[in-house]
C-alpha cells in the first residue's frame, strides 16, 4: 500500500526556529518527513525549494513552501491544536505574535539581535558582548514581569508564545549559565527549567543523522512512549 505524500520538513536540531516549528508539529499530531541538515552543507533540494535556505522550511504535498518558522507553527496548529496554543488563557493570538516579533527582531532592540551579538561576538566586528547581554536582559525582565502574574507568558498555561520564545531564552541562558542563574529572575528560571525538562522538549530534540538525497524517509514526530 502506498502512503500519501507527507509534508517535508527541513530542520536543524539546535536551531531555535526549527525547535519551535517541531514543537508545534509534534503538538498538532501532524506527521511529516524530516530532513536533518547541516547549515554548512545544505542540500540542493532545500535551496531549490527555498532559495534563502534558512531552516526550518516546510514543503507541502501541493508544492506550497512555508519558510518562516512562525508560519509553520500556525499551519500545524490551525490543522489541530489539542493544547489550545492559539487561544491563550489571557490575551489573544495577535498579542502573542506581537511578543514573538519582539523576540525575533534582528533590528537594534530586538532580542534576537542582542542574543546573536552576546553569543557570537566574534561574528560581529565591534560587538560588545556584555552590552548586548544587558540589552537582551531588558526583554528577559519583561518576560519575568509577565510570568510573575500567571506563570506563563499569556495566562496560566503554556501557549504559542511560550513555545516560540523559550528556545531563544534557552540559547541566551546557555551562553553563560552561571551568570544567568545568578540573575534575580525566579519565574523565568522555573519557566525555562519546566520547558527544557519536559518530555515534549526531549521528544522533539531526538537526534537524526544528516539527510542525504536518496535516504529512506525519517518520520517525525517519533513515537511517543507515553502515547500522549
Ligand atoms: N525568519 C526565519 C529565520 C530562520 C533562521 O535564520 N534559521 C537559521 C538557523 S537557526 C538559518 O537557517 N540560518 C542560515 C544559515 O546559517 O546559513 C524563521 O523564522 O524561520
JSON list of C-alpha atoms and ligand atoms in Angstrom, two decimals:
[
{"chain": "A", "resi": 1, "resn": "UNK", "atom": "CA", "xyz": [0.00, 0.00, 0.00]},
{"chain": "A", "resi": 2, "resn": "UNK", "atom": "CA", "xyz": [1.42, 3.43, -0.86]},
{"chain": "A", "resi": 3, "resn": "UNK", "atom": "CA", "xyz": [1.38, 6.10, 1.79]},
{"chain": "A", "resi": 4, "resn": "UNK", "atom": "CA", "xyz": [0.01, 9.56, 0.99]},
{"chain": "A", "resi": 5, "resn": "UNK", "atom": "CA", "xyz": [2.82, 12.09, 0.46]},
{"chain": "A", "resi": 6, "resn": "UNK", "atom": "CA", "xyz": [3.77, 13.80, 3.70]},
{"chain": "A", "resi": 7, "resn": "UNK", "atom": "CA", "xyz": [4.92, 17.40, 4.14]},
{"chain": "A", "resi": 8, "resn": "UNK", "atom": "CA", "xyz": [8.73, 17.65, 4.13]},
{"chain": "A", "resi": 9, "resn": "UNK", "atom": "CA", "xyz": [10.42, 19.49, 6.98]},
{"chain": "A", "resi": 10, "resn": "UNK", "atom": "CA", "xyz": [13.99, 20.68, 6.57]},
{"chain": "A", "resi": 11, "resn": "UNK", "atom": "CA", "xyz": [15.31, 21.12, 10.07]},
{"chain": "A", "resi": 12, "resn": "UNK", "atom": "CA", "xyz": [18.46, 21.61, 12.11]},
{"chain": "A", "resi": 13, "resn": "UNK", "atom": "CA", "xyz": [18.26, 20.14, 15.59]},
{"chain": "A", "resi": 14, "resn": "UNK", "atom": "CA", "xyz": [19.70, 23.02, 17.63]},
{"chain": "A", "resi": 15, "resn": "UNK", "atom": "CA", "xyz": [18.19, 25.92, 15.66]},
{"chain": "A", "resi": 16, "resn": "UNK", "atom": "CA", "xyz": [15.67, 27.73, 17.90]},
{"chain": "A", "resi": 17, "resn": "UNK", "atom": "CA", "xyz": [13.43, 28.49, 14.91]},
{"chain": "A", "resi": 18, "resn": "UNK", "atom": "CA", "xyz": [13.41, 24.82, 13.91]},
{"chain": "A", "resi": 19, "resn": "UNK", "atom": "CA", "xyz": [12.77, 23.82, 17.54]},
{"chain": "A", "resi": 20, "resn": "UNK", "atom": "CA", "xyz": [9.62, 25.94, 17.69]},
{"chain": "A", "resi": 21, "resn": "UNK", "atom": "CA", "xyz": [8.40, 24.50, 14.38]},
{"chain": "A", "resi": 22, "resn": "UNK", "atom": "CA", "xyz": [8.97, 20.93, 15.60]},
{"chain": "A", "resi": 23, "resn": "UNK", "atom": "CA", "xyz": [7.19, 21.70, 18.88]},
{"chain": "A", "resi": 24, "resn": "UNK", "atom": "CA", "xyz": [4.06, 22.84, 17.06]},
{"chain": "A", "resi": 25, "resn": "UNK", "atom": "CA", "xyz": [4.13, 19.99, 14.54]},
{"chain": "A", "resi": 26, "resn": "UNK", "atom": "CA", "xyz": [4.51, 17.42, 17.33]},
{"chain": "A", "resi": 27, "resn": "UNK", "atom": "CA", "xyz": [1.74, 19.05, 19.41]},
{"chain": "A", "resi": 28, "resn": "UNK", "atom": "CA", "xyz": [-0.63, 19.05, 16.44]},
{"chain": "A", "resi": 29, "resn": "UNK", "atom": "CA", "xyz": [-0.11, 15.35, 15.77]},
{"chain": "A", "resi": 30, "resn": "UNK", "atom": "CA", "xyz": [0.68, 16.10, 12.12]},
{"chain": "A", "resi": 31, "resn": "UNK", "atom": "CA", "xyz": [3.24, 13.71, 10.73]},
{"chain": "A", "resi": 32, "resn": "UNK", "atom": "CA", "xyz": [5.99, 15.00, 8.46]},
{"chain": "A", "resi": 33, "resn": "UNK", "atom": "CA", "xyz": [9.09, 13.63, 6.80]},
{"chain": "A", "resi": 34, "resn": "UNK", "atom": "CA", "xyz": [12.10, 15.20, 8.49]},
{"chain": "A", "resi": 35, "resn": "UNK", "atom": "CA", "xyz": [15.31, 16.07, 6.71]},
{"chain": "A", "resi": 36, "resn": "UNK", "atom": "CA", "xyz": [18.04, 16.98, 9.17]},
{"chain": "A", "resi": 37, "resn": "UNK", "atom": "CA", "xyz": [20.52, 19.32, 7.53]},
{"chain": "A", "resi": 38, "resn": "UNK", "atom": "CA", "xyz": [23.86, 20.86, 8.36]},
{"chain": "A", "resi": 39, "resn": "UNK", "atom": "CA", "xyz": [23.96, 24.63, 7.87]},
{"chain": "A", "resi": 40, "resn": "UNK", "atom": "CA", "xyz": [27.44, 24.35, 6.31]},
{"chain": "A", "resi": 41, "resn": "UNK", "atom": "CA", "xyz": [26.37, 21.63, 3.90]},
{"chain": "A", "resi": 42, "resn": "UNK", "atom": "CA", "xyz": [22.85, 22.49, 2.75]},
{"chain": "A", "resi": 43, "resn": "UNK", "atom": "CA", "xyz": [21.32, 20.00, 0.35]},
{"chain": "A", "resi": 44, "resn": "UNK", "atom": "CA", "xyz": [20.47, 21.31, -3.13]},
{"chain": "A", "resi": 45, "resn": "UNK", "atom": "CA", "xyz": [16.86, 20.15, -2.55]},
{"chain": "A", "resi": 46, "resn": "UNK", "atom": "CA", "xyz": [16.50, 22.71, 0.26]},
{"chain": "A", "resi": 47, "resn": "UNK", "atom": "CA", "xyz": [17.96, 25.52, -1.83]},
{"chain": "A", "resi": 48, "resn": "UNK", "atom": "CA", "xyz": [15.70, 24.58, -4.75]},
{"chain": "A", "resi": 49, "resn": "UNK", "atom": "CA", "xyz": [12.61, 24.68, -2.52]},
{"chain": "A", "resi": 50, "resn": "UNK", "atom": "CA", "xyz": [13.62, 27.87, -0.70]},
{"chain": "A", "resi": 51, "resn": "UNK", "atom": "CA", "xyz": [16.49, 29.88, -2.21]},
{"chain": "A", "resi": 52, "resn": "UNK", "atom": "CA", "xyz": [17.02, 31.84, 1.01]},
{"chain": "A", "resi": 53, "resn": "UNK", "atom": "CA", "xyz": [17.85, 28.46, 2.52]},
{"chain": "A", "resi": 54, "resn": "UNK", "atom": "CA", "xyz": [17.24, 29.09, 6.19]},
{"chain": "A", "resi": 55, "resn": "UNK", "atom": "CA", "xyz": [15.68, 26.42, 8.36]},
{"chain": "A", "resi": 56, "resn": "UNK", "atom": "CA", "xyz": [13.03, 25.41, 9.11]},
{"chain": "A", "resi": 57, "resn": "UNK", "atom": "CA", "xyz": [11.35, 25.03, 5.71]},
{"chain": "A", "resi": 58, "resn": "UNK", "atom": "CA", "xyz": [8.18, 23.02, 5.20]},
{"chain": "A", "resi": 59, "resn": "UNK", "atom": "CA", "xyz": [7.26, 21.82, 1.71]},
{"chain": "A", "resi": 60, "resn": "UNK", "atom": "CA", "xyz": [3.62, 20.78, 1.48]},
{"chain": "A", "resi": 61, "resn": "UNK", "atom": "CA", "xyz": [2.44, 17.98, -0.82]},
{"chain": "A", "resi": 62, "resn": "UNK", "atom": "CA", "xyz": [0.75, 20.58, -3.09]},
{"chain": "A", "resi": 63, "resn": "UNK", "atom": "CA", "xyz": [4.11, 22.33, -3.57]},
{"chain": "A", "resi": 64, "resn": "UNK", "atom": "CA", "xyz": [3.43, 25.26, -1.23]},
{"chain": "A", "resi": 65, "resn": "UNK", "atom": "CA", "xyz": [6.55, 26.25, 0.72]},
{"chain": "A", "resi": 66, "resn": "UNK", "atom": "CA", "xyz": [6.48, 27.70, 4.24]},
{"chain": "A", "resi": 67, "resn": "UNK", "atom": "CA", "xyz": [9.82, 29.29, 5.03]},
{"chain": "A", "resi": 68, "resn": "UNK", "atom": "CA", "xyz": [9.09, 31.15, 8.26]},
{"chain": "A", "resi": 69, "resn": "UNK", "atom": "CA", "xyz": [9.05, 29.20, 11.50]},
{"chain": "A", "resi": 70, "resn": "UNK", "atom": "CA", "xyz": [6.04, 31.07, 12.85]},
{"chain": "A", "resi": 71, "resn": "UNK", "atom": "CA", "xyz": [4.06, 30.24, 9.68]},
{"chain": "A", "resi": 72, "resn": "UNK", "atom": "CA", "xyz": [4.90, 26.56, 10.18]},
{"chain": "A", "resi": 73, "resn": "UNK", "atom": "CA", "xyz": [3.64, 26.77, 13.77]},
{"chain": "A", "resi": 74, "resn": "UNK", "atom": "CA", "xyz": [0.41, 28.42, 12.64]},
{"chain": "A", "resi": 75, "resn": "UNK", "atom": "CA", "xyz": [-0.05, 25.93, 9.81]},
{"chain": "A", "resi": 76, "resn": "UNK", "atom": "CA", "xyz": [0.28, 22.96, 12.19]},
{"chain": "A", "resi": 77, "resn": "UNK", "atom": "CA", "xyz": [-1.86, 24.41, 14.96]},
{"chain": "A", "resi": 78, "resn": "UNK", "atom": "CA", "xyz": [-4.60, 25.58, 12.60]},
{"chain": "A", "resi": 79, "resn": "UNK", "atom": "CA", "xyz": [-4.84, 21.98, 11.47]},
{"chain": "A", "resi": 80, "resn": "UNK", "atom": "CA", "xyz": [-5.14, 20.71, 15.04]},
{"chain": "A", "resi": 81, "resn": "UNK", "atom": "CA", "xyz": [-4.49, 22.47, 18.32]},
{"chain": "A", "resi": 82, "resn": "UNK", "atom": "CA", "xyz": [-5.14, 19.99, 21.15]},
{"chain": "A", "resi": 83, "resn": "UNK", "atom": "CA", "xyz": [-3.39, 22.11, 23.79]},
{"chain": "A", "resi": 84, "resn": "UNK", "atom": "CA", "xyz": [-5.10, 25.36, 22.72]},
{"chain": "A", "resi": 85, "resn": "UNK", "atom": "CA", "xyz": [-1.80, 27.12, 21.98]},
{"chain": "A", "resi": 86, "resn": "UNK", "atom": "CA", "xyz": [-3.57, 29.54, 19.62]},
{"chain": "A", "resi": 87, "resn": "UNK", "atom": "CA", "xyz": [-6.10, 30.56, 22.28]},
{"chain": "A", "resi": 88, "resn": "UNK", "atom": "CA", "xyz": [-4.20, 31.52, 25.42]},
{"chain": "A", "resi": 89, "resn": "UNK", "atom": "CA", "xyz": [-5.99, 31.80, 28.74]},
{"chain": "A", "resi": 90, "resn": "UNK", "atom": "CA", "xyz": [-5.10, 35.51, 28.80]},
{"chain": "A", "resi": 91, "resn": "UNK", "atom": "CA", "xyz": [-4.65, 37.80, 25.77]},
{"chain": "A", "resi": 92, "resn": "UNK", "atom": "CA", "xyz": [-5.05, 36.96, 22.10]},
{"chain": "A", "resi": 93, "resn": "UNK", "atom": "CA", "xyz": [-3.15, 35.35, 19.25]},
{"chain": "A", "resi": 94, "resn": "UNK", "atom": "CA", "xyz": [-2.31, 38.84, 17.95]},
{"chain": "A", "resi": 95, "resn": "UNK", "atom": "CA", "xyz": [-0.83, 39.78, 21.35]},
{"chain": "A", "resi": 96, "resn": "UNK", "atom": "CA", "xyz": [1.30, 36.63, 21.30]},
{"chain": "A", "resi": 97, "resn": "UNK", "atom": "CA", "xyz": [2.50, 37.28, 17.75]},
{"chain": "A", "resi": 98, "resn": "UNK", "atom": "CA", "xyz": [3.50, 40.82, 18.75]},
{"chain": "A", "resi": 99, "resn": "UNK", "atom": "CA", "xyz": [5.68, 39.49, 21.59]},
{"chain": "A", "resi": 100, "resn": "UNK", "atom": "CA", "xyz": [7.18, 36.83, 19.29]},
{"chain": "A", "resi": 101, "resn": "UNK", "atom": "CA", "xyz": [8.01, 39.61, 16.79]},
{"chain": "A", "resi": 102, "resn": "UNK", "atom": "CA", "xyz": [9.95, 41.48, 19.55]},
{"chain": "A", "resi": 103, "resn": "UNK", "atom": "CA", "xyz": [11.80, 38.25, 20.29]},
{"chain": "A", "resi": 104, "resn": "UNK", "atom": "CA", "xyz": [12.61, 37.59, 16.63]},
{"chain": "A", "resi": 105, "resn": "UNK", "atom": "CA", "xyz": [13.59, 41.09, 15.59]},
{"chain": "A", "resi": 106, "resn": "UNK", "atom": "CA", "xyz": [17.11, 41.35, 14.25]},
{"chain": "A", "resi": 107, "resn": "UNK", "atom": "CA", "xyz": [16.95, 45.13, 14.50]},
{"chain": "A", "resi": 108, "resn": "UNK", "atom": "CA", "xyz": [18.61, 47.06, 17.32]},
{"chain": "A", "resi": 109, "resn": "UNK", "atom": "CA", "xyz": [16.27, 46.49, 20.26]},
{"chain": "A", "resi": 110, "resn": "UNK", "atom": "CA", "xyz": [15.13, 43.02, 19.15]},
{"chain": "A", "resi": 111, "resn": "UNK", "atom": "CA", "xyz": [16.02, 40.17, 21.47]},
{"chain": "A", "resi": 112, "resn": "UNK", "atom": "CA", "xyz": [17.48, 38.05, 18.64]},
{"chain": "A", "resi": 113, "resn": "UNK", "atom": "CA", "xyz": [19.74, 40.93, 17.62]},
{"chain": "A", "resi": 114, "resn": "UNK", "atom": "CA", "xyz": [21.25, 41.07, 21.10]},
{"chain": "A", "resi": 115, "resn": "UNK", "atom": "CA", "xyz": [21.30, 37.29, 21.56]},
{"chain": "A", "resi": 116, "resn": "UNK", "atom": "CA", "xyz": [23.42, 36.81, 18.42]},
{"chain": "A", "resi": 117, "resn": "UNK", "atom": "CA", "xyz": [25.90, 39.52, 19.42]},
{"chain": "A", "resi": 118, "resn": "UNK", "atom": "CA", "xyz": [26.13, 38.26, 23.01]},
{"chain": "A", "resi": 119, "resn": "UNK", "atom": "CA", "xyz": [26.58, 34.63, 21.97]},
{"chain": "A", "resi": 120, "resn": "UNK", "atom": "CA", "xyz": [28.82, 35.14, 18.92]},
{"chain": "A", "resi": 121, "resn": "UNK", "atom": "CA", "xyz": [30.61, 38.49, 19.38]},
{"chain": "A", "resi": 122, "resn": "UNK", "atom": "CA", "xyz": [33.40, 37.35, 17.03]},
{"chain": "A", "resi": 123, "resn": "UNK", "atom": "CA", "xyz": [30.96, 37.19, 14.14]},
{"chain": "A", "resi": 124, "resn": "UNK", "atom": "CA", "xyz": [30.03, 40.86, 14.58]},
{"chain": "A", "resi": 125, "resn": "UNK", "atom": "CA", "xyz": [33.00, 43.21, 14.32]},
{"chain": "A", "resi": 126, "resn": "UNK", "atom": "CA", "xyz": [32.98, 45.68, 17.19]},
{"chain": "A", "resi": 127, "resn": "UNK", "atom": "CA", "xyz": [30.21, 43.88, 19.12]},
{"chain": "A", "resi": 128, "resn": "UNK", "atom": "CA", "xyz": [30.46, 44.29, 22.89]},
{"chain": "A", "resi": 129, "resn": "UNK", "atom": "CA", "xyz": [29.10, 41.04, 24.31]},
{"chain": "A", "resi": 130, "resn": "UNK", "atom": "CA", "xyz": [28.42, 42.50, 27.74]},
{"chain": "A", "resi": 131, "resn": "UNK", "atom": "CA", "xyz": [26.44, 45.42, 26.35]},
{"chain": "A", "resi": 132, "resn": "UNK", "atom": "CA", "xyz": [24.33, 43.02, 24.28]},
{"chain": "A", "resi": 133, "resn": "UNK", "atom": "CA", "xyz": [23.80, 40.76, 27.28]},
{"chain": "A", "resi": 134, "resn": "UNK", "atom": "CA", "xyz": [22.49, 43.77, 29.19]},
{"chain": "A", "resi": 135, "resn": "UNK", "atom": "CA", "xyz": [20.24, 44.84, 26.33]},
{"chain": "A", "resi": 136, "resn": "UNK", "atom": "CA", "xyz": [18.87, 41.28, 25.95]},
{"chain": "A", "resi": 137, "resn": "UNK", "atom": "CA", "xyz": [18.21, 41.20, 29.69]},
{"chain": "A", "resi": 138, "resn": "UNK", "atom": "CA", "xyz": [15.72, 44.06, 29.27]},
{"chain": "A", "resi": 139, "resn": "UNK", "atom": "CA", "xyz": [13.50, 41.71, 27.23]},
{"chain": "A", "resi": 140, "resn": "UNK", "atom": "CA", "xyz": [14.01, 38.92, 29.77]},
{"chain": "A", "resi": 141, "resn": "UNK", "atom": "CA", "xyz": [12.95, 41.23, 32.58]},
{"chain": "A", "resi": 142, "resn": "UNK", "atom": "CA", "xyz": [9.80, 41.95, 30.62]},
{"chain": "A", "resi": 143, "resn": "UNK", "atom": "CA", "xyz": [9.17, 38.18, 30.39]},
{"chain": "A", "resi": 144, "resn": "UNK", "atom": "CA", "xyz": [9.84, 37.85, 34.13]},
{"chain": "A", "resi": 145, "resn": "UNK", "atom": "CA", "xyz": [7.17, 40.50, 34.78]},
{"chain": "A", "resi": 146, "resn": "UNK", "atom": "CA", "xyz": [4.65, 38.71, 32.56]},
{"chain": "A", "resi": 147, "resn": "UNK", "atom": "CA", "xyz": [5.38, 35.37, 34.22]},
{"chain": "A", "resi": 148, "resn": "UNK", "atom": "CA", "xyz": [5.01, 36.89, 37.68]},
{"chain": "A", "resi": 149, "resn": "UNK", "atom": "CA", "xyz": [1.30, 37.39, 37.29]},
{"chain": "A", "resi": 150, "resn": "UNK", "atom": "CA", "xyz": [0.29, 33.97, 35.90]},
{"chain": "A", "resi": 151, "resn": "UNK", "atom": "CA", "xyz": [3.26, 31.60, 35.48]},
{"chain": "A", "resi": 152, "resn": "UNK", "atom": "CA", "xyz": [3.13, 31.52, 31.67]},
{"chain": "A", "resi": 153, "resn": "UNK", "atom": "CA", "xyz": [3.54, 34.33, 29.17]},
{"chain": "A", "resi": 154, "resn": "UNK", "atom": "CA", "xyz": [-0.16, 34.60, 28.34]},
{"chain": "A", "resi": 155, "resn": "UNK", "atom": "CA", "xyz": [-2.08, 33.21, 31.26]},
{"chain": "A", "resi": 156, "resn": "UNK", "atom": "CA", "xyz": [-1.86, 30.11, 33.36]},
{"chain": "A", "resi": 157, "resn": "UNK", "atom": "CA", "xyz": [-0.95, 27.51, 30.74]},
{"chain": "A", "resi": 158, "resn": "UNK", "atom": "CA", "xyz": [1.69, 27.39, 28.01]},
{"chain": "A", "resi": 159, "resn": "UNK", "atom": "CA", "xyz": [0.64, 28.70, 24.59]},
{"chain": "A", "resi": 160, "resn": "UNK", "atom": "CA", "xyz": [2.22, 29.59, 21.27]},
{"chain": "A", "resi": 161, "resn": "UNK", "atom": "CA", "xyz": [4.31, 32.47, 22.70]},
{"chain": "A", "resi": 162, "resn": "UNK", "atom": "CA", "xyz": [5.89, 30.26, 25.37]},
{"chain": "A", "resi": 163, "resn": "UNK", "atom": "CA", "xyz": [6.82, 27.64, 22.79]},
{"chain": "A", "resi": 164, "resn": "UNK", "atom": "CA", "xyz": [8.07, 30.17, 20.24]},
{"chain": "A", "resi": 165, "resn": "UNK", "atom": "CA", "xyz": [10.21, 32.17, 22.69]},
{"chain": "A", "resi": 166, "resn": "UNK", "atom": "CA", "xyz": [11.59, 29.58, 25.13]},
{"chain": "A", "resi": 167, "resn": "UNK", "atom": "CA", "xyz": [14.09, 28.11, 22.58]},
{"chain": "A", "resi": 168, "resn": "UNK", "atom": "CA", "xyz": [15.75, 31.54, 22.29]},
{"chain": "A", "resi": 169, "resn": "UNK", "atom": "CA", "xyz": [15.84, 32.11, 26.06]},
{"chain": "A", "resi": 170, "resn": "UNK", "atom": "CA", "xyz": [17.44, 28.67, 26.34]},
{"chain": "A", "resi": 171, "resn": "UNK", "atom": "CA", "xyz": [20.23, 29.80, 23.99]},
{"chain": "A", "resi": 172, "resn": "UNK", "atom": "CA", "xyz": [20.71, 33.01, 25.92]},
{"chain": "A", "resi": 173, "resn": "UNK", "atom": "CA", "xyz": [20.87, 31.11, 29.23]},
{"chain": "A", "resi": 174, "resn": "UNK", "atom": "CA", "xyz": [23.36, 28.57, 27.87]},
{"chain": "A", "resi": 175, "resn": "UNK", "atom": "CA", "xyz": [25.80, 31.28, 26.79]},
{"chain": "A", "resi": 176, "resn": "UNK", "atom": "CA", "xyz": [26.87, 31.81, 30.42]},
{"chain": "A", "resi": 177, "resn": "UNK", "atom": "CA", "xyz": [24.81, 29.53, 32.68]},
{"chain": "A", "resi": 178, "resn": "UNK", "atom": "CA", "xyz": [26.38, 30.86, 35.91]},
{"chain": "A", "resi": 179, "resn": "UNK", "atom": "CA", "xyz": [25.59, 34.45, 35.04]},
{"chain": "A", "resi": 180, "resn": "UNK", "atom": "CA", "xyz": [22.02, 33.52, 34.04]},
{"chain": "A", "resi": 181, "resn": "UNK", "atom": "CA", "xyz": [21.48, 31.53, 37.24]},
{"chain": "A", "resi": 182, "resn": "UNK", "atom": "CA", "xyz": [22.71, 34.49, 39.27]},
{"chain": "A", "resi": 183, "resn": "UNK", "atom": "CA", "xyz": [20.02, 36.86, 37.96]},
{"chain": "A", "resi": 184, "resn": "UNK", "atom": "CA", "xyz": [17.01, 37.60, 40.16]},
{"chain": "A", "resi": 185, "resn": "UNK", "atom": "CA", "xyz": [14.54, 36.13, 37.68]},
{"chain": "A", "resi": 186, "resn": "UNK", "atom": "CA", "xyz": [12.92, 33.28, 39.67]},
{"chain": "A", "resi": 187, "resn": "UNK", "atom": "CA", "xyz": [9.89, 32.90, 37.41]},
{"chain": "A", "resi": 188, "resn": "UNK", "atom": "CA", "xyz": [11.94, 32.92, 34.24]},
{"chain": "A", "resi": 189, "resn": "UNK", "atom": "CA", "xyz": [14.26, 30.28, 35.71]},
{"chain": "A", "resi": 190, "resn": "UNK", "atom": "CA", "xyz": [11.33, 27.99, 36.63]},
{"chain": "A", "resi": 191, "resn": "UNK", "atom": "CA", "xyz": [9.58, 28.59, 33.31]},
{"chain": "A", "resi": 192, "resn": "UNK", "atom": "CA", "xyz": [12.72, 27.72, 31.34]},
{"chain": "A", "resi": 193, "resn": "UNK", "atom": "CA", "xyz": [13.51, 24.67, 33.51]},
{"chain": "A", "resi": 194, "resn": "UNK", "atom": "CA", "xyz": [9.96, 23.37, 33.08]},
{"chain": "A", "resi": 195, "resn": "UNK", "atom": "CA", "xyz": [10.31, 23.79, 29.32]},
{"chain": "A", "resi": 196, "resn": "UNK", "atom": "CA", "xyz": [13.71, 22.11, 28.94]},
{"chain": "A", "resi": 197, "resn": "UNK", "atom": "CA", "xyz": [12.84, 19.28, 31.37]},
{"chain": "A", "resi": 198, "resn": "UNK", "atom": "CA", "xyz": [9.54, 18.47, 29.65]},
{"chain": "A", "resi": 199, "resn": "UNK", "atom": "CA", "xyz": [9.04, 15.16, 27.80]},
{"chain": "A", "resi": 200, "resn": "UNK", "atom": "CA", "xyz": [7.70, 17.32, 24.95]},
{"chain": "A", "resi": 201, "resn": "UNK", "atom": "CA", "xyz": [11.05, 19.05, 24.54]},
{"chain": "A", "resi": 202, "resn": "UNK", "atom": "CA", "xyz": [13.02, 15.85, 24.93]},
{"chain": "A", "resi": 203, "resn": "UNK", "atom": "CA", "xyz": [10.94, 14.23, 22.21]},
{"chain": "A", "resi": 204, "resn": "UNK", "atom": "CA", "xyz": [11.45, 16.95, 19.62]},
{"chain": "A", "resi": 205, "resn": "UNK", "atom": "CA", "xyz": [15.21, 17.07, 20.36]},
{"chain": "A", "resi": 206, "resn": "UNK", "atom": "CA", "xyz": [15.74, 13.47, 19.23]},
{"chain": "A", "resi": 207, "resn": "UNK", "atom": "CA", "xyz": [18.92, 13.18, 17.15]},
{"chain": "A", "resi": 208, "resn": "UNK", "atom": "CA", "xyz": [18.85, 12.28, 13.47]},
{"chain": "A", "resi": 209, "resn": "UNK", "atom": "CA", "xyz": [21.70, 11.69, 11.05]},
{"chain": "A", "resi": 210, "resn": "UNK", "atom": "CA", "xyz": [22.29, 14.26, 8.33]},
{"chain": "A", "resi": 211, "resn": "UNK", "atom": "CA", "xyz": [19.83, 13.72, 5.47]},
{"chain": "A", "resi": 212, "resn": "UNK", "atom": "CA", "xyz": [21.26, 12.97, 2.03]},
{"chain": "A", "resi": 213, "resn": "UNK", "atom": "CA", "xyz": [19.44, 12.62, -1.25]},
{"chain": "A", "resi": 214, "resn": "UNK", "atom": "CA", "xyz": [18.20, 9.06, -1.64]},
{"chain": "A", "resi": 215, "resn": "UNK", "atom": "CA", "xyz": [17.99, 8.35, 2.11]},
{"chain": "A", "resi": 216, "resn": "UNK", "atom": "CA", "xyz": [14.95, 6.47, 3.40]},
{"chain": "A", "resi": 217, "resn": "UNK", "atom": "CA", "xyz": [12.32, 8.85, 4.85]},
{"chain": "A", "resi": 218, "resn": "UNK", "atom": "CA", "xyz": [12.52, 9.69, 8.56]},
{"chain": "A", "resi": 219, "resn": "UNK", "atom": "CA", "xyz": [9.10, 10.18, 10.11]},
{"chain": "A", "resi": 220, "resn": "UNK", "atom": "CA", "xyz": [8.60, 12.97, 12.63]},
{"chain": "A", "resi": 221, "resn": "UNK", "atom": "CA", "xyz": [7.49, 13.15, 15.37]},
{"chain": "A", "resi": 222, "resn": "UNK", "atom": "CA", "xyz": [8.96, 9.95, 16.73]},
{"chain": "A", "resi": 223, "resn": "UNK", "atom": "CA", "xyz": [6.67, 7.55, 18.60]},
{"chain": "A", "resi": 224, "resn": "UNK", "atom": "CA", "xyz": [5.57, 8.95, 21.93]},
{"chain": "A", "resi": 225, "resn": "UNK", "atom": "CA", "xyz": [6.35, 6.29, 24.54]},
{"chain": "A", "resi": 226, "resn": "UNK", "atom": "CA", "xyz": [3.53, 7.63, 26.75]},
{"chain": "A", "resi": 227, "resn": "UNK", "atom": "CA", "xyz": [1.08, 7.73, 23.87]},
{"chain": "A", "resi": 228, "resn": "UNK", "atom": "CA", "xyz": [0.22, 11.34, 24.80]},
{"chain": "B", "resi": 1, "resn": "LIG", "atom": "N1", "xyz": [12.92, 34.06, 9.98]},
{"chain": "B", "resi": 1, "resn": "LIG", "atom": "C1", "xyz": [13.35, 32.68, 9.84]},
{"chain": "B", "resi": 1, "resn": "LIG", "atom": "C2", "xyz": [14.76, 32.57, 10.41]},
{"chain": "B", "resi": 1, "resn": "LIG", "atom": "C3", "xyz": [15.35, 31.18, 10.33]},
{"chain": "B", "resi": 1, "resn": "LIG", "atom": "C4", "xyz": [16.86, 31.19, 10.54]},
{"chain": "B", "resi": 1, "resn": "LIG", "atom": "O1", "xyz": [17.52, 32.24, 10.45]},
{"chain": "B", "resi": 1, "resn": "LIG", "atom": "N2", "xyz": [17.43, 29.99, 10.76]},
{"chain": "B", "resi": 1, "resn": "LIG", "atom": "C5", "xyz": [18.86, 29.90, 10.85]},
{"chain": "B", "resi": 1, "resn": "LIG", "atom": "C6", "xyz": [19.31, 28.73, 11.71]},
{"chain": "B", "resi": 1, "resn": "LIG", "atom": "S1", "xyz": [18.95, 28.95, 13.42]},
{"chain": "B", "resi": 1, "resn": "LIG", "atom": "C7", "xyz": [19.41, 29.62, 9.47]},
{"chain": "B", "resi": 1, "resn": "LIG", "atom": "O2", "xyz": [18.90, 28.78, 8.76]},
{"chain": "B", "resi": 1, "resn": "LIG", "atom": "N3", "xyz": [20.47, 30.34, 9.06]},
{"chain": "B", "resi": 1, "resn": "LIG", "atom": "C8", "xyz": [21.05, 30.15, 7.77]},
{"chain": "B", "resi": 1, "resn": "LIG", "atom": "C9", "xyz": [22.50, 29.84, 7.80]},
{"chain": "B", "resi": 1, "resn": "LIG", "atom": "O3", "xyz": [23.10, 29.87, 8.89]},
{"chain": "B", "resi": 1, "resn": "LIG", "atom": "O4", "xyz": [23.04, 29.54, 6.72]},
{"chain": "B", "resi": 1, "resn": "LIG", "atom": "C10", "xyz": [12.35, 31.76, 10.53]},
{"chain": "B", "resi": 1, "resn": "LIG", "atom": "O5", "xyz": [11.63, 32.22, 11.43]},
{"chain": "B", "resi": 1, "resn": "LIG", "atom": "O6", "xyz": [12.23, 30.59, 10.15]}
]
